[in-house]
Structure formats: C-alpha cells, structure tokens
PDB file of C-alpha atoms in Angstrom:
ATOM      1  CA  MET A   1     114.105 -81.038  52.300  1.00  0.00           C
ATOM      2  CA  ASN A   2     116.428 -79.418  49.806  1.00  0.00           C
ATOM      3  CA  ASP A   3     118.727 -76.463  50.395  1.00  0.00           C
ATOM      4  CA  LYS A   4     116.548 -73.974  48.523  1.00  0.00           C
ATOM      5  CA  LYS A   5     113.608 -74.707  50.814  1.00  0.00           C
ATOM      6  CA  ILE A   6     115.789 -74.391  53.922  1.00  0.00           C
ATOM      7  CA  LEU A   7     117.194 -71.085  52.656  1.00  0.00           C
ATOM      8  CA  GLU A   8     113.643 -69.888  52.008  1.00  0.00           C
ATOM      9  CA  LEU A   9     112.692 -70.739  55.603  1.00  0.00           C
ATOM     10  CA  PHE A  10     115.583 -68.572  56.817  1.00  0.00           C
ATOM     11  CA  LYS A  11     114.498 -65.701  54.556  1.00  0.00           C
ATOM     12  CA  GLN A  12     110.941 -65.975  55.888  1.00  0.00           C
ATOM     13  CA  GLY A  13     112.210 -65.726  59.454  1.00  0.00           C
ATOM     14  CA  GLN A  14     111.343 -69.343  60.242  1.00  0.00           C
ATOM     15  CA  ARG A  15     114.758 -70.087  61.751  1.00  0.00           C
ATOM     16  CA  GLU A  16     113.522 -72.818  64.098  1.00  0.00           C
ATOM     17  CA  LYS A  17     112.090 -74.825  61.222  1.00  0.00           C
ATOM     18  CA  ALA A  18     115.207 -74.266  59.129  1.00  0.00           C
ATOM     19  CA  PHE A  19     117.524 -75.333  61.933  1.00  0.00           C
ATOM     20  CA  SER A  20     115.426 -78.403  62.670  1.00  0.00           C
ATOM     21  CA  LYS A  21     115.960 -79.426  59.026  1.00  0.00           C
ATOM     22  CA  LEU A  22     119.704 -78.797  59.324  1.00  0.00           C
ATOM     23  CA  TYR A  23     119.896 -81.090  62.359  1.00  0.00           C
ATOM     24  CA  ALA A  24     119.410 -83.959  59.915  1.00  0.00           C
ATOM     25  CA  LEU A  25     123.045 -83.296  58.936  1.00  0.00           C
ATOM     26  CA  TYR A  26     124.306 -83.813  62.497  1.00  0.00           C
ATOM     27  CA  PRO A  27     125.115 -87.551  62.154  1.00  0.00           C
ATOM     28  CA  LYS A  28     127.559 -86.779  59.322  1.00  0.00           C
ATOM     29  CA  ILE A  29     129.307 -84.112  61.409  1.00  0.00           C
ATOM     30  CA  GLU A  30     129.378 -86.477  64.370  1.00  0.00           C
ATOM     31  CA  ARG A  31     131.090 -89.128  62.197  1.00  0.00           C
ATOM     32  CA  LEU A  32     133.661 -86.518  61.135  1.00  0.00           C
ATOM     33  CA  VAL A  33     134.551 -85.577  64.707  1.00  0.00           C
ATOM     34  CA  LEU A  34     134.535 -89.179  65.931  1.00  0.00           C
ATOM     35  CA  SER A  35     136.803 -90.216  63.048  1.00  0.00           C
ATOM     36  CA  LYS A  36     139.261 -87.497  64.113  1.00  0.00           C
ATOM     37  CA  GLY A  37     139.462 -88.728  67.710  1.00  0.00           C
ATOM     38  CA  GLY A  38     136.666 -86.681  69.241  1.00  0.00           C
ATOM     39  CA  GLN A  39     133.804 -87.759  71.478  1.00  0.00           C
ATOM     40  CA  LYS A  40     130.039 -87.417  70.946  1.00  0.00           C
ATOM     41  CA  GLN A  41     129.972 -84.308  73.177  1.00  0.00           C
ATOM     42  CA  ASP A  42     132.764 -82.767  71.077  1.00  0.00           C
ATOM     43  CA  ALA A  43     130.724 -83.437  67.946  1.00  0.00           C
ATOM     44  CA  SER A  44     127.683 -81.791  69.486  1.00  0.00           C
ATOM     45  CA  ASP A  45     129.717 -78.730  70.499  1.00  0.00           C
ATOM     46  CA  VAL A  46     131.342 -78.460  67.069  1.00  0.00           C
ATOM     47  CA  PHE A  47     127.985 -78.755  65.293  1.00  0.00           C
ATOM     48  CA  GLN A  48     126.419 -76.086  67.522  1.00  0.00           C
ATOM     49  CA  GLU A  49     129.308 -73.727  66.842  1.00  0.00           C
ATOM     50  CA  ALA A  50     129.022 -74.374  63.087  1.00  0.00           C
ATOM     51  CA  LEU A  51     125.315 -73.531  63.251  1.00  0.00           C
ATOM     52  CA  ILE A  52     126.085 -70.315  65.127  1.00  0.00           C
ATOM     53  CA  ILE A  53     128.569 -69.307  62.433  1.00  0.00           C
ATOM     54  CA  LEU A  54     126.038 -70.162  59.714  1.00  0.00           C
ATOM     55  CA  ASN A  55     123.344 -68.146  61.494  1.00  0.00           C
ATOM     56  CA  ARG A  56     125.601 -65.094  61.889  1.00  0.00           C
ATOM     57  CA  ASN A  57     126.492 -65.267  58.210  1.00  0.00           C
ATOM     58  CA  LEU A  58     122.895 -65.653  57.080  1.00  0.00           C
ATOM     59  CA  GLU A  59     122.089 -62.434  58.957  1.00  0.00           C
ATOM     60  CA  LYS A  60     124.601 -60.515  56.820  1.00  0.00           C
ATOM     61  CA  SER A  61     123.090 -58.977  53.708  1.00  0.00           C
ATOM     62  CA  ASP A  62     126.158 -59.710  51.572  1.00  0.00           C
ATOM     63  CA  PHE A  63     126.404 -63.421  52.487  1.00  0.00           C
ATOM     64  CA  LYS A  64     125.927 -65.875  49.634  1.00  0.00           C
ATOM     65  CA  LEU A  65     125.771 -69.608  50.256  1.00  0.00           C
ATOM     66  CA  THR A  66     127.888 -70.973  47.399  1.00  0.00           C
ATOM     67  CA  SER A  67     127.655 -74.635  48.362  1.00  0.00           C
ATOM     68  CA  SER A  68     125.140 -76.958  49.905  1.00  0.00           C
ATOM     69  CA  PHE A  69     124.355 -76.571  53.598  1.00  0.00           C
ATOM     70  CA  TYR A  70     126.019 -79.935  54.155  1.00  0.00           C
ATOM     71  CA  THR A  71     129.266 -78.868  52.459  1.00  0.00           C
ATOM     72  CA  TYR A  72     129.247 -75.568  54.326  1.00  0.00           C
ATOM     73  CA  LEU A  73     128.596 -77.127  57.746  1.00  0.00           C
ATOM     74  CA  TYR A  74     131.040 -79.974  57.113  1.00  0.00           C
ATOM     75  CA  SER A  75     133.838 -77.555  56.146  1.00  0.00           C
ATOM     76  CA  VAL A  76     133.161 -75.206  59.043  1.00  0.00           C
ATOM     77  CA  SER A  77     132.970 -78.157  61.458  1.00  0.00           C
ATOM     78  CA  ARG A  78     136.246 -79.515  60.127  1.00  0.00           C
ATOM     79  CA  PHE A  79     137.947 -76.162  60.722  1.00  0.00           C
ATOM     80  CA  ILE A  80     136.427 -75.831  64.185  1.00  0.00           C
ATOM     81  CA  TRP A  81     137.604 -79.303  65.151  1.00  0.00           C
ATOM     82  CA  LYS A  82     141.105 -78.756  63.771  1.00  0.00           C
ATOM     83  CA  ASP A  83     141.264 -75.438  65.610  1.00  0.00           C
ATOM     84  CA  VAL A  84     140.137 -77.100  68.859  1.00  0.00           C
ATOM     85  CA  GLN A  85     142.833 -79.735  68.382  1.00  0.00           C
ATOM     86  CA  LYS A  86     145.381 -77.153  67.201  1.00  0.00           C
ATOM     87  CA  THR A  87     146.410 -79.566  64.447  1.00  0.00           C
ATOM     88  CA  PHE A  88     146.796 -77.237  61.465  1.00  0.00           C
ATOM     89  CA  SER A  89     150.081 -77.633  59.658  1.00  0.00           C
ATOM     90  CA  LYS A  90     151.527 -74.773  57.625  1.00  0.00           C
ATOM     91  CA  GLN A  91     151.226 -76.966  54.548  1.00  0.00           C
ATOM     92  CA  GLU A  92     147.492 -77.494  55.176  1.00  0.00           C
ATOM     93  CA  LEU A  93     146.904 -73.782  55.649  1.00  0.00           C
ATOM     94  CA  HIS A  94     148.754 -72.930  52.439  1.00  0.00           C
ATOM     95  CA  GLY A  95     146.775 -75.580  50.546  1.00  0.00           C
ATOM     96  CA  LEU A  96     143.353 -74.092  51.301  1.00  0.00           C
ATOM     97  CA  ASN A  97     141.293 -72.801  48.382  1.00  0.00           C
ATOM     98  CA  GLY A  98     139.489 -69.442  48.452  1.00  0.00           C
ATOM     99  CA  THR A  99     136.228 -70.777  49.870  1.00  0.00           C
ATOM    100  CA  GLU A 100     138.064 -72.743  52.551  1.00  0.00           C
ATOM    101  CA  VAL A 101     140.071 -69.659  53.522  1.00  0.00           C
ATOM    102  CA  ASP A 102     136.813 -67.709  53.900  1.00  0.00           C
ATOM    103  CA  LEU A 103     135.325 -70.446  56.083  1.00  0.00           C
ATOM    104  CA  PHE A 104     138.481 -70.636  58.184  1.00  0.00           C
ATOM    105  CA  HIS A 105     138.300 -66.877  58.747  1.00  0.00           C
ATOM    106  CA  LYS A 106     134.658 -67.219  59.816  1.00  0.00           C
ATOM    107  CA  VAL A 107     135.688 -69.790  62.424  1.00  0.00           C
ATOM    108  CA  LEU A 108     138.427 -67.495  63.727  1.00  0.00           C
ATOM    109  CA  GLU A 109     135.997 -64.540  63.749  1.00  0.00           C
ATOM    110  CA  GLU A 110     133.510 -66.533  65.801  1.00  0.00           C
ATOM    111  CA  LYS A 111     136.245 -67.480  68.250  1.00  0.00           C
ATOM    112  CA  GLN A 112     137.120 -63.793  68.728  1.00  0.00           C
ATOM    113  CA  TYR A 113     133.451 -62.886  69.083  1.00  0.00           C
ATOM    114  CA  GLN A 114     133.022 -65.507  71.817  1.00  0.00           C
ATOM    115  CA  LEU A 115     136.116 -64.214  73.642  1.00  0.00           C
ATOM    116  CA  ALA A 116     134.740 -60.672  73.521  1.00  0.00           C
ATOM    117  CA  GLU A 117     131.344 -61.847  74.728  1.00  0.00           C
ATOM    118  CA  HIS A 118     132.905 -63.706  77.674  1.00  0.00           C
ATOM    119  CA  ALA A 119     135.049 -60.668  78.531  1.00  0.00           C
ATOM    120  CA  PHE A 120     131.943 -58.462  78.509  1.00  0.00           C
ATOM    121  CA  LEU A 121     130.098 -60.881  80.788  1.00  0.00           C
ATOM    122  CA  GLU A 122     132.963 -60.722  83.295  1.00  0.00           C
ATOM    123  CA  LEU A 123     132.551 -56.952  83.628  1.00  0.00           C
ATOM    124  CA  GLY A 124     130.568 -55.637  86.531  1.00  0.00           C
ATOM    125  CA  LYS A 125     126.874 -54.964  85.945  1.00  0.00           C
ATOM    126  CA  ARG A 126     127.422 -51.221  86.006  1.00  0.00           C
ATOM    127  CA  CYS A 127     130.030 -51.331  83.234  1.00  0.00           C
ATOM    128  CA  GLN A 128     127.846 -53.669  81.191  1.00  0.00           C
ATOM    129  CA  GLU A 129     124.920 -51.283  81.520  1.00  0.00           C
ATOM    130  CA  LEU A 130     126.999 -48.230  80.611  1.00  0.00           C
ATOM    131  CA  LEU A 131     128.481 -49.858  77.505  1.00  0.00           C
ATOM    132  CA  GLN A 132     125.077 -51.111  76.385  1.00  0.00           C
ATOM    133  CA  LEU A 133     123.547 -47.677  76.823  1.00  0.00           C
ATOM    134  CA  PHE A 134     126.322 -46.139  74.733  1.00  0.00           C
ATOM    135  CA  TYR A 135     126.844 -48.763  72.014  1.00  0.00           C
ATOM    136  CA  VAL A 136     123.505 -50.549  71.754  1.00  0.00           C
ATOM    137  CA  LYS A 137     121.014 -47.828  72.651  1.00  0.00           C
ATOM    138  CA  ALA A 138     123.255 -45.042  71.270  1.00  0.00           C
ATOM    139  CA  LEU A 139     122.511 -42.688  74.163  1.00  0.00           C
ATOM    140  CA  SER A 140     124.529 -39.511  74.572  1.00  0.00           C
ATOM    141  CA  PHE A 141     126.805 -39.071  77.576  1.00  0.00           C
ATOM    142  CA  LYS A 142     124.326 -36.549  78.937  1.00  0.00           C
ATOM    143  CA  GLN A 143     121.517 -39.146  78.762  1.00  0.00           C
ATOM    144  CA  ILE A 144     123.770 -41.808  80.272  1.00  0.00           C
ATOM    145  CA  ALA A 145     124.755 -39.493  83.121  1.00  0.00           C
ATOM    146  CA  LEU A 146     121.099 -38.879  83.928  1.00  0.00           C
ATOM    147  CA  LYS A 147     120.085 -42.515  83.648  1.00  0.00           C
ATOM    148  CA  MET A 148     123.018 -43.854  85.670  1.00  0.00           C
ATOM    149  CA  GLN A 149     123.041 -40.960  88.125  1.00  0.00           C
ATOM    150  CA  PHE A 150     126.525 -39.656  87.343  1.00  0.00           C
ATOM    151  CA  LYS A 151     127.145 -36.055  88.358  1.00  0.00           C
ATOM    152  CA  SER A 152     128.138 -35.009  84.820  1.00  0.00           C
ATOM    153  CA  GLU A 153     128.549 -36.194  81.259  1.00  0.00           C
ATOM    154  CA  LYS A 154     132.326 -35.965  81.738  1.00  0.00           C
ATOM    155  CA  ILE A 155     132.129 -38.569  84.507  1.00  0.00           C
ATOM    156  CA  ALA A 156     129.990 -40.792  82.249  1.00  0.00           C
ATOM    157  CA  LYS A 157     132.584 -40.449  79.485  1.00  0.00           C
ATOM    158  CA  ASN A 158     135.456 -41.264  81.881  1.00  0.00           C
ATOM    159  CA  GLN A 159     133.570 -44.289  83.221  1.00  0.00           C
ATOM    160  CA  LYS A 160     132.965 -45.546  79.695  1.00  0.00           C
ATOM    161  CA  TYR A 161     136.680 -45.266  78.994  1.00  0.00           C
ATOM    162  CA  LYS A 162     137.544 -47.161  82.197  1.00  0.00           C
ATOM    163  CA  CYS A 163     135.032 -49.882  81.326  1.00  0.00           C
ATOM    164  CA  LEU A 164     136.518 -50.247  77.844  1.00  0.00           C
ATOM    165  CA  VAL A 165     140.034 -50.543  79.261  1.00  0.00           C
ATOM    166  CA  LYS A 166     138.823 -53.175  81.694  1.00  0.00           C
ATOM    167  CA  VAL A 167     137.022 -55.254  79.041  1.00  0.00           C
ATOM    168  CA  LYS A 168     140.054 -55.038  76.721  1.00  0.00           C
ATOM    169  CA  ASP A 169     142.311 -56.269  79.531  1.00  0.00           C
ATOM    170  CA  ILE A 170     139.984 -59.198  80.235  1.00  0.00           C
ATOM    171  CA  TYR A 171     139.789 -59.979  76.495  1.00  0.00           C
ATOM    172  CA  ASN A 172     143.570 -59.877  76.042  1.00  0.00           C
ATOM    173  CA  THR A 173     144.107 -62.085  79.096  1.00  0.00           C
ATOM    174  CA  LYS A 174     141.621 -64.648  77.778  1.00  0.00           C
ATOM    175  CA  LYS A 175     143.215 -64.492  74.323  1.00  0.00           C
ATOM    176  CA  ALA A 176     146.686 -65.092  75.796  1.00  0.00           C
ATOM    177  CA  VAL A 177     145.427 -68.089  77.775  1.00  0.00           C
ATOM    178  CA  GLN A 178     143.902 -69.659  74.639  1.00  0.00           C
ATOM    179  CA  SER A 179     147.075 -69.277  72.566  1.00  0.00           C
TER     180      SER A 179
END
C-alpha cells in the first residue's frame, strides 16, 4: 500500500488499518537497531516510540508529512536509538538538516511528554483527579470544591497549587535521573 493510501486511512479515522500497514516497515527499523548494537526488544521499543511520535504529529492540524512514511519512521527511529545510546556527537548535531532537526525535536518532545506522564501517574489519586477536573474538564474551583468535597474554592485552589508543585518536583527528579 502506498503512502497516500495510508495517509487517507489516518484522515478517515481508520488508525488501526493505517498502523497495520506501517508495521510492514518494522523489519527495516529492526535491521537499523540491530546494526547499531541493539537487540530485537530494543528495535520493537524504538519502533513503537516512533509510531507514537508519528501518531501525535498526525493529530496536529499543521503537520505535513514531507517524506515517505518509511523515511520519516527511519529518521525518527535513528534519533530515538541514538538518544537511548547517548551517542550524539556535537559534529553530528551540527550536521543535521532542517527536517532532521525537526524530527530530533519531536523525539525530545516525546521524551519530555513521557516524563510528564510518568510524573502525573506517580501523584496520588486525589491530585490526579483534581488536576484532571481543572485542566481536562475545565471546571471552576467552585465546581471542583463541590465535587471533591473541599470546604471552599480557596482550598481547591490551594490544593491544585500543591499538586502542581508535587508533580513538578517528581518531573524534575525524573529528568535529573535521566540526564
């Protein structure tokens, strides 16, 4: 199946079909990772992460696929693997073209997103609920106070602040460990 048909499947909301077509590219990504000293499980992990990045980008209205899916996934996978191995030299980074720089930034963005997600999941259930009510459901502090049985909206606001401080601390700790 060609790239135009796969892109059309994504546009039609048939993501499962589109991704099943993209899995035909996996053996090439596996060869890349294996040739760079990785194992089959590493290749699988790298490919999954590349697909996640592709999926997030396809959901953005301003995203334009300027290459084939293979070229895109290969480049993203290469950056993911090099990042995992921490083998970027300054010379390599300076030698990247514009498209490669964009892809590299997408990989770094995804890494930060995953750190934030893990930090959120380490919060207590109550903090998770409060932050979801505020940021996802866009409830007012008055509504949150009622729903979560706080005595006032001021307490709800203070709790939200404490939860944010806590999640930022967890995030920064995780980020420091990864560096």
